[in-house]
PDB file of C-alpha atoms in Angstrom:
ATOM      1  CA  MET C   1     -45.188   7.376 -26.096  1.00 59.00           C
ATOM      2  CA  LYS C   2     -41.890   5.914 -27.275  1.00 58.00           C
ATOM      3  CA  ARG C   3     -40.056   9.072 -26.123  1.00 65.00           C
ATOM      4  CA  LEU C   4     -41.664   8.846 -22.700  1.00 56.00           C
ATOM      5  CA  VAL C   5     -40.598   5.208 -22.253  1.00 53.00           C
ATOM      6  CA  MET C   6     -37.048   5.992 -23.431  1.00 56.00           C
ATOM      7  CA  SER C   7     -36.887   8.989 -21.098  1.00 58.00           C
ATOM      8  CA  VAL C   8     -37.993   6.912 -18.101  1.00 53.00           C
ATOM      9  CA  VAL C   9     -35.525   4.122 -18.945  1.00 52.00           C
ATOM     10  CA  PHE C  10     -32.708   6.668 -19.323  1.00 57.00           C
ATOM     11  CA  GLN C  11     -33.520   8.308 -15.973  1.00 59.00           C
ATOM     12  CA  VAL C  12     -33.636   4.952 -14.190  1.00 51.00           C
ATOM     13  CA  LEU C  13     -30.277   3.963 -15.660  1.00 54.00           C
ATOM     14  CA  MET C  14     -28.712   7.312 -14.732  1.00 56.00           C
ATOM     15  CA  ALA C  15     -30.098   7.138 -11.191  1.00 50.00           C
ATOM     16  CA  GLY C  16     -28.419   3.760 -10.805  1.00 48.00           C
ATOM     17  CA  GLN C  17     -25.119   5.275 -11.938  1.00 46.00           C
ATOM     18  CA  ILE C  18     -25.420   8.245  -9.610  1.00 45.00           C
ATOM     19  CA  PHE C  19     -26.294   6.180  -6.559  1.00 43.00           C
ATOM     20  CA  GLY C  20     -23.853   3.435  -7.546  1.00 46.00           C
ATOM     21  CA  GLN C  21     -20.906   5.656  -6.645  1.00 48.00           C
ATOM     22  CA  ASP C  22     -19.987   5.212  -2.996  1.00 49.00           C
ATOM     23  CA  SER C  23     -18.867   8.500  -1.472  1.00 53.00           C
ATOM     24  CA  ASP C  24     -17.755   6.693   1.717  1.00 61.00           C
ATOM     25  CA  ALA C  25     -15.047   4.720  -0.095  1.00 62.00           C
ATOM     26  CA  VAL C  26     -11.408   5.284   0.785  1.00 69.00           C
ATOM     27  CA  VAL C  27      -9.730   7.941  -1.364  1.00 75.00           C
ATOM     28  CA  VAL C  28      -5.993   7.409  -1.791  1.00 83.00           C
ATOM     29  CA  LYS C  29      -3.831   7.847  -4.843  1.00 91.00           C
ATOM     30  CA  LYS C  30      -3.010   4.677  -6.779  1.00 94.00           C
ATOM     31  CA  ASN C  31       0.812   4.834  -6.606  1.00 97.00           C
ATOM     32  CA  THR C  32       3.218   5.461  -3.745  1.00 97.00           C
ATOM     33  CA  VAL C  33       7.012   5.511  -3.623  1.00 98.00           C
ATOM     34  CA  TYR C  34       8.594   5.409  -0.177  1.00 98.00           C
ATOM     35  CA  VAL C  35      11.690   4.873   1.920  1.00 97.00           C
ATOM     36  CA  HIS C  36      11.711   2.952   5.226  1.00 93.00           C
ATOM     37  CA  GLY C  37      14.423   3.199   7.822  1.00 96.00           C
ATOM     38  CA  GLY C  38      14.413   0.578  10.524  1.00 95.00           C
ATOM     39  CA  ILE C  39      16.585  -0.919  13.224  1.00 93.00           C
ATOM     40  CA  PHE C  40      17.708  -3.874  11.085  1.00 93.00           C
ATOM     41  CA  ASN C  41      17.011  -2.790   7.525  1.00 94.00           C
ATOM     42  CA  TYR C  42      16.390   0.189   5.273  1.00 95.00           C
ATOM     43  CA  ASN C  43      14.686   0.033   1.899  1.00 96.00           C
ATOM     44  CA  GLY C  44      12.962   1.885  -0.878  1.00 97.00           C
ATOM     45  CA  GLY C  45       9.779   0.659  -2.428  1.00 98.00           C
ATOM     46  CA  TYR C  46       6.773   1.080  -4.655  1.00 98.00           C
ATOM     47  CA  GLU C  47       3.145   0.417  -3.745  1.00 98.00           C
ATOM     48  CA  ARG C  48       0.196   0.131  -6.140  1.00 98.00           C
ATOM     49  CA  SER C  49      -3.444   0.226  -5.022  1.00 96.00           C
ATOM     50  CA  LEU C  50      -5.344  -2.602  -6.708  1.00 97.00           C
ATOM     51  CA  ILE C  51      -8.837  -2.784  -5.186  1.00 96.00           C
ATOM     52  CA  THR C  52     -10.715  -0.013  -3.366  1.00 93.00           C
ATOM     53  CA  LEU C  53     -13.226  -1.175  -0.772  1.00 92.00           C
ATOM     54  CA  LYS C  54     -15.584   0.733   1.534  1.00 90.00           C
ATOM     55  CA  SER C  55     -13.246   0.389   4.503  1.00 89.00           C
ATOM     56  CA  GLY C  56      -9.842   0.154   2.858  1.00 93.00           C
ATOM     57  CA  VAL C  57      -7.572  -0.557  -0.070  1.00 95.00           C
ATOM     58  CA  ILE C  58      -5.862  -3.777  -1.134  1.00 97.00           C
ATOM     59  CA  ASN C  59      -2.436  -3.116  -2.634  1.00 97.00           C
ATOM     60  CA  ALA C  60       0.743  -4.742  -3.918  1.00 98.00           C
ATOM     61  CA  LYS C  61       4.207  -3.699  -2.735  1.00 98.00           C
ATOM     62  CA  ALA C  62       7.753  -4.260  -3.955  1.00 98.00           C
ATOM     63  CA  ALA C  63      10.922  -3.029  -2.252  1.00 98.00           C
ATOM     64  CA  VAL C  64      14.680  -3.377  -2.388  1.00 98.00           C
ATOM     65  CA  GLY C  65      16.816  -2.783   0.641  1.00 96.00           C
ATOM     66  CA  LYS C  66      19.997  -3.192   2.595  1.00 96.00           C
ATOM     67  CA  SER C  67      20.207  -5.233   5.773  1.00 94.00           C
ATOM     68  CA  ASN C  68      22.394  -4.247   8.689  1.00 90.00           C
ATOM     69  CA  ALA C  69      21.190  -6.940  11.092  1.00 85.00           C
ATOM     70  CA  PRO C  70      23.899  -8.865  12.979  1.00 82.00           C
ATOM     71  CA  ASP C  71      25.114 -11.795  10.834  1.00 79.00           C
ATOM     72  CA  HIS C  72      22.914 -10.596   7.935  1.00 83.00           C
ATOM     73  CA  TYR C  73      24.774  -7.779   6.205  1.00 92.00           C
ATOM     74  CA  GLY C  74      23.599  -7.700   2.624  1.00 96.00           C
ATOM     75  CA  LYS C  75      20.795  -6.807   0.258  1.00 96.00           C
ATOM     76  CA  ASN C  76      17.209  -7.950  -0.033  1.00 95.00           C
ATOM     77  CA  LEU C  77      14.179  -7.880  -2.288  1.00 97.00           C
ATOM     78  CA  MET C  78      10.617  -7.982  -0.930  1.00 98.00           C
ATOM     79  CA  LEU C  79       7.193  -8.592  -2.529  1.00 98.00           C
ATOM     80  CA  ALA C  80       4.017  -8.274  -0.453  1.00 98.00           C
ATOM     81  CA  ALA C  81       0.249  -7.899  -0.566  1.00 98.00           C
ATOM     82  CA  GLY C  82      -1.144  -5.260   1.760  1.00 98.00           C
ATOM     83  CA  TYR C  83      -4.287  -3.774   3.202  1.00 98.00           C
ATOM     84  CA  LEU C  84      -4.751  -0.104   4.080  1.00 96.00           C
ATOM     85  CA  HIS C  85      -7.680   0.424   6.472  1.00 96.00           C
ATOM     86  CA  GLY C  86      -9.261   3.789   7.185  1.00 92.00           C
ATOM     87  CA  LYS C  87     -11.292   6.432   5.380  1.00 85.00           C
ATOM     88  CA  LYS C  88      -9.725   9.764   6.252  1.00 90.00           C
ATOM     89  CA  SER C  89      -6.115  10.724   7.060  1.00 94.00           C
ATOM     90  CA  HIS C  90      -5.317   7.998   9.593  1.00 96.00           C
ATOM     91  CA  HIS C  91      -4.849   4.413   8.415  1.00 96.00           C
ATOM     92  CA  LEU C  92      -3.867   0.990   9.671  1.00 97.00           C
ATOM     93  CA  ASP C  93      -1.250  -0.319   7.228  1.00 97.00           C
ATOM     94  CA  ALA C  94      -0.615  -4.080   7.137  1.00 98.00           C
ATOM     95  CA  ASP C  95       1.101  -6.377   4.661  1.00 98.00           C
ATOM     96  CA  MET C  96       2.515  -9.862   4.289  1.00 98.00           C
ATOM     97  CA  GLY C  97       4.721 -11.425   1.672  1.00 98.00           C
ATOM     98  CA  ILE C  98       8.050 -12.984   0.824  1.00 98.00           C
ATOM     99  CA  GLY C  99      11.592 -11.663   0.658  1.00 97.00           C
ATOM    100  CA  TYR C 100      14.941 -12.768  -0.678  1.00 97.00           C
ATOM    101  CA  PHE C 101      18.227 -11.999   1.112  1.00 96.00           C
ATOM    102  CA  SER C 102      21.791 -12.299  -0.178  1.00 96.00           C
ATOM    103  CA  ASN C 103      24.831 -11.404   1.924  1.00 93.00           C
ATOM    104  CA  ASN C 104      27.580  -9.075   0.696  1.00 90.00           C
ATOM    105  CA  THR C 105      30.018 -11.880  -0.155  1.00 88.00           C
ATOM    106  CA  GLY C 106      27.416 -13.842  -2.131  1.00 86.00           C
ATOM    107  CA  ASP C 107      28.034 -17.135  -0.313  1.00 91.00           C
ATOM    108  CA  PHE C 108      24.724 -17.120   1.577  1.00 93.00           C
ATOM    109  CA  SER C 109      21.156 -16.436   0.461  1.00 95.00           C
ATOM    110  CA  GLU C 110      17.704 -17.270   1.765  1.00 95.00           C
ATOM    111  CA  PHE C 111      13.992 -16.607   1.381  1.00 96.00           C
ATOM    112  CA  PHE C 112      12.133 -15.144   4.358  1.00 96.00           C
ATOM    113  CA  LEU C 113       8.668 -13.967   5.370  1.00 97.00           C
ATOM    114  CA  VAL C 114       7.893 -10.271   5.206  1.00 96.00           C
ATOM    115  CA  GLY C 115       5.233  -8.676   7.397  1.00 97.00           C
ATOM    116  CA  HIS C 116       4.410  -5.201   8.667  1.00 97.00           C
ATOM    117  CA  LEU C 117       1.825  -3.665  10.944  1.00 98.00           C
ATOM    118  CA  GLY C 118       1.807   0.075  11.351  1.00 98.00           C
ATOM    119  CA  TYR C 119       0.205   3.488  11.221  1.00 98.00           C
ATOM    120  CA  ARG C 120       0.017   5.514   8.022  1.00 97.00           C
ATOM    121  CA  TYR C 121      -0.844   9.185   7.745  1.00 97.00           C
ATOM    122  CA  GLN C 122      -2.080  10.292   4.329  1.00 95.00           C
ATOM    123  CA  LYS C 123      -4.766  12.870   3.640  1.00 93.00           C
ATOM    124  CA  PRO C 124      -7.456  11.730   1.176  1.00 90.00           C
ATOM    125  CA  GLY C 125      -5.926  12.342  -2.239  1.00 89.00           C
ATOM    126  CA  GLY C 126      -2.814  13.835  -0.600  1.00 93.00           C
ATOM    127  CA  LEU C 127       0.809  13.634  -1.725  1.00 96.00           C
ATOM    128  CA  LEU C 128       2.651  13.110   1.574  1.00 97.00           C
ATOM    129  CA  VAL C 129       2.755   9.668   3.227  1.00 98.00           C
ATOM    130  CA  ILE C 130       4.199   9.136   6.720  1.00 98.00           C
ATOM    131  CA  LYS C 131       4.522   5.603   8.107  1.00 98.00           C
ATOM    132  CA  VAL C 132       5.576   4.200  11.462  1.00 98.00           C
ATOM    133  CA  GLY C 133       5.333   0.618  12.641  1.00 98.00           C
ATOM    134  CA  SER C 134       6.984  -2.698  13.273  1.00 97.00           C
ATOM    135  CA  GLY C 135       7.715  -5.609  11.008  1.00 95.00           C
ATOM    136  CA  ALA C 136      10.145  -7.939   9.358  1.00 92.00           C
ATOM    137  CA  PRO C 137      12.823  -7.331   8.234  1.00 92.00           C
ATOM    138  CA  GLU C 138      13.085  -3.735   9.546  1.00 92.00           C
ATOM    139  CA  GLY C 139      12.063  -4.174  13.180  1.00 93.00           C
ATOM    140  CA  LEU C 140      10.718  -0.793  14.253  1.00 97.00           C
ATOM    141  CA  TYR C 141      10.598   1.535  11.255  1.00 97.00           C
ATOM    142  CA  LEU C 142       9.810   5.065  10.152  1.00 98.00           C
ATOM    143  CA  GLY C 143       8.874   5.753   6.540  1.00 97.00           C
ATOM    144  CA  LEU C 144       8.288   8.708   4.290  1.00 98.00           C
ATOM    145  CA  GLY C 145       6.739   8.631   0.823  1.00 98.00           C
ATOM    146  CA  LEU C 146       5.013  10.410  -2.023  1.00 98.00           C
ATOM    147  CA  ALA C 147       1.688   9.384  -3.527  1.00 97.00           C
ATOM    148  CA  PHE C 148       0.718  10.098  -7.115  1.00 95.00           C
TER     149      PHE C 148
END
């Protein structure tokens, strides 16, 4: 009798584990390195997926770049929190955060808001990432990255 009870308990626990896995969840790799080229800025960055949801992924991003905007020639650093929405290859990519700018002569620096809204192509579990969108500080941008 004890074996029967243990067997039933084990099967119930295993069924909960099997059905607890959501096959509809977004499948993207945890890390991405990328380059963005925009009208006013170009940068290279790193993105880390933090939380996977049914409809998307919450991530953290950090980037360093060079500004070529009029009256803002210099370098910048950006930190942002983002959300990647979509389950297959096509995603809405949005983020918001803060940046720091310093001009080339070092006599001017400022903090600024960072924000992006764009399209991201990445196959589930795929390596290649292609991004296009609009945001600050790049303006319109095109990006290319690798996920791992």
